[in-house]
Tab-separated table of C-alpha atoms in Angstrom:
chain	number	residue	atom	x	y	z
A	1	UNK	CA	-89.378	114.916	11.001
A	2	UNK	CA	-92.122	114.398	8.640
A	3	UNK	CA	-92.784	110.891	6.931
A	4	UNK	CA	-94.815	109.346	4.172
A	5	UNK	CA	-97.034	106.672	4.554
A	6	UNK	CA	-98.124	104.584	2.247
A	7	UNK	CA	-101.906	103.717	1.286
A	8	UNK	CA	-102.581	100.150	2.217
A	9	UNK	CA	-101.954	98.125	-1.506
A	10	UNK	CA	-100.122	100.943	-3.146
A	11	UNK	CA	-97.154	99.886	-4.163
A	12	UNK	CA	-94.350	101.676	-6.394
A	13	UNK	CA	-94.072	99.694	-10.276
A	14	UNK	CA	-90.993	97.509	-11.109
A	15	UNK	CA	-88.379	98.943	-12.368
A	16	UNK	CA	-87.782	98.887	-15.832
A	17	UNK	CA	-86.092	95.586	-16.768
A	18	UNK	CA	-87.088	91.828	-18.644
A	19	UNK	CA	-87.016	88.777	-16.966
A	20	UNK	CA	-86.584	85.570	-19.397
A	21	UNK	CA	-88.270	82.821	-18.907
A	22	UNK	CA	-86.869	79.193	-21.397
A	23	UNK	CA	-88.488	76.421	-20.091
A	24	UNK	CA	-87.864	72.885	-22.239
A	25	UNK	CA	-89.158	69.648	-21.462
A	26	UNK	CA	-86.252	67.446	-21.321
A	27	UNK	CA	-82.581	68.020	-22.464
A	28	UNK	CA	-81.716	64.876	-24.585
A	29	UNK	CA	-85.246	64.736	-26.133
A	30	UNK	CA	-86.417	67.934	-26.885
A	31	UNK	CA	-87.355	68.620	-30.624
A	32	UNK	CA	-85.143	71.212	-31.976
A	33	UNK	CA	-87.250	73.733	-32.393
A	34	UNK	CA	-88.055	74.053	-29.107
A	35	UNK	CA	-84.692	74.196	-27.868
A	36	UNK	CA	-83.730	76.459	-25.375
A	37	UNK	CA	-80.845	77.991	-27.573
A	38	UNK	CA	-83.591	78.506	-30.405
A	39	UNK	CA	-86.091	79.794	-27.994
A	40	UNK	CA	-83.060	82.535	-26.984
A	41	UNK	CA	-82.477	83.385	-29.967
A	42	UNK	CA	-86.053	84.295	-30.731
A	43	UNK	CA	-86.617	86.382	-27.693
A	44	UNK	CA	-82.801	87.460	-28.555
A	45	UNK	CA	-83.736	89.249	-32.363
A	46	UNK	CA	-87.264	89.859	-32.010
A	47	UNK	CA	-87.179	91.688	-28.862
A	48	UNK	CA	-84.478	92.401	-26.756
A	49	UNK	CA	-82.073	93.198	-29.567
A	50	UNK	CA	-84.837	96.336	-29.964
A	51	UNK	CA	-85.529	97.579	-26.124
A	52	UNK	CA	-83.984	99.697	-24.234
A	53	UNK	CA	-84.695	98.042	-21.266
A	54	UNK	CA	-82.118	95.779	-19.085
A	55	UNK	CA	-82.239	92.145	-18.741
A	56	UNK	CA	-82.767	91.197	-15.010
A	57	UNK	CA	-81.971	87.885	-14.877
A	58	UNK	CA	-83.034	84.383	-17.020
A	59	UNK	CA	-85.043	82.183	-15.487
A	60	UNK	CA	-84.484	78.562	-16.804
A	61	UNK	CA	-86.177	75.346	-16.850
A	62	UNK	CA	-86.059	71.399	-17.790
A	63	UNK	CA	-89.484	70.494	-16.622
A	64	UNK	CA	-92.582	69.657	-18.554
A	65	UNK	CA	-95.046	72.086	-18.289
A	66	UNK	CA	-97.626	69.978	-16.633
A	67	UNK	CA	-96.730	70.946	-13.315
A	68	UNK	CA	-96.246	74.265	-11.982
A	69	UNK	CA	-94.291	73.429	-9.547
A	70	UNK	CA	-90.985	74.275	-11.682
A	71	UNK	CA	-87.778	75.704	-9.541
A	72	UNK	CA	-86.693	78.544	-12.406
A	73	UNK	CA	-90.641	79.549	-13.047
A	74	UNK	CA	-91.321	80.009	-8.611
A	75	UNK	CA	-88.065	81.799	-9.020
A	76	UNK	CA	-89.821	84.046	-11.561
A	77	UNK	CA	-93.265	84.358	-9.604
A	78	UNK	CA	-91.450	85.341	-6.615
A	79	UNK	CA	-88.911	87.876	-8.241
A	80	UNK	CA	-92.319	89.485	-9.960
A	81	UNK	CA	-93.972	89.536	-6.200
A	82	UNK	CA	-90.682	91.463	-4.735
A	83	UNK	CA	-90.910	94.265	-7.679
A	84	UNK	CA	-87.590	93.226	-9.438
A	85	UNK	CA	-88.798	93.389	-12.957
A	86	UNK	CA	-91.310	95.176	-15.012
A	87	UNK	CA	-91.718	92.773	-18.195
A	88	UNK	CA	-91.670	88.828	-18.884
A	89	UNK	CA	-90.129	87.679	-22.130
A	90	UNK	CA	-90.773	83.944	-23.345
A	91	UNK	CA	-90.556	82.649	-26.701
A	92	UNK	CA	-93.974	81.296	-26.808
A	93	UNK	CA	-96.685	81.558	-24.164
A	94	UNK	CA	-96.941	78.004	-24.050
A	95	UNK	CA	-93.424	77.769	-22.074
A	96	UNK	CA	-95.649	78.715	-18.723
A	97	UNK	CA	-97.297	75.514	-19.332
A	98	UNK	CA	-99.038	72.614	-21.056
A	99	UNK	CA	-102.070	74.224	-20.997
A	100	UNK	CA	-103.627	77.254	-21.957
A	101	UNK	CA	-105.333	77.221	-18.441
A	102	UNK	CA	-101.552	77.911	-16.587
A	103	UNK	CA	-100.467	80.104	-19.186
A	104	UNK	CA	-103.370	82.185	-18.660
A	105	UNK	CA	-103.238	81.791	-14.716
A	106	UNK	CA	-99.348	83.296	-15.025
A	107	UNK	CA	-99.934	86.109	-16.961
A	108	UNK	CA	-102.977	87.096	-14.995
A	109	UNK	CA	-100.693	86.292	-11.687
A	110	UNK	CA	-97.504	88.847	-12.901
A	111	UNK	CA	-100.314	91.428	-14.132
A	112	UNK	CA	-101.347	91.222	-10.999
A	113	UNK	CA	-97.710	92.567	-9.802
A	114	UNK	CA	-97.853	94.825	-12.260
A	115	UNK	CA	-95.429	93.260	-14.846
A	116	UNK	CA	-96.294	92.997	-18.239
A	117	UNK	CA	-95.911	89.866	-20.171
A	118	UNK	CA	-94.551	89.726	-24.387
A	119	UNK	CA	-94.655	85.980	-26.646
A	120	UNK	CA	-91.051	86.719	-28.739
A	121	UNK	CA	-93.377	84.757	-31.801
A	122	UNK	CA	-96.103	87.277	-32.056
C-alpha cells in the first residue's frame, strides 16, 4: 500500500464558494444606506447573481467595527482557516472594521488562507 505524504505547509486550495460578511453597528440607529438588507442586496445584484459559485454561509455581526472580537467575524476567519470556501464578499471593505488597518489586516489574513476578498461596490 502506497501512502502519499503532504509537504509541510502545503494545503489543498479551498473549494469554490462564497462567504458573505455583513456588519452593522446597531439594529436601531443604523443609517439605512448601511443596513444589512441593503448590503445583502448590493452583494446579490453586483456579484452573486453573476457568479457560478455557491454561497457557503452568511456571517453577520451587529457590533461596532472598533474591535475584531465579533462573533460572526471570528467564525468567518475560523472557517477560512479550515478551508471551507474560496472567496469572501463584503459590500464595502470597511465592513471588516472601523479603520483601514483592520480591513487590510483581515484581507491579508484571508489571503494567507488562500481566500480571495471581493467588495461588491467596486
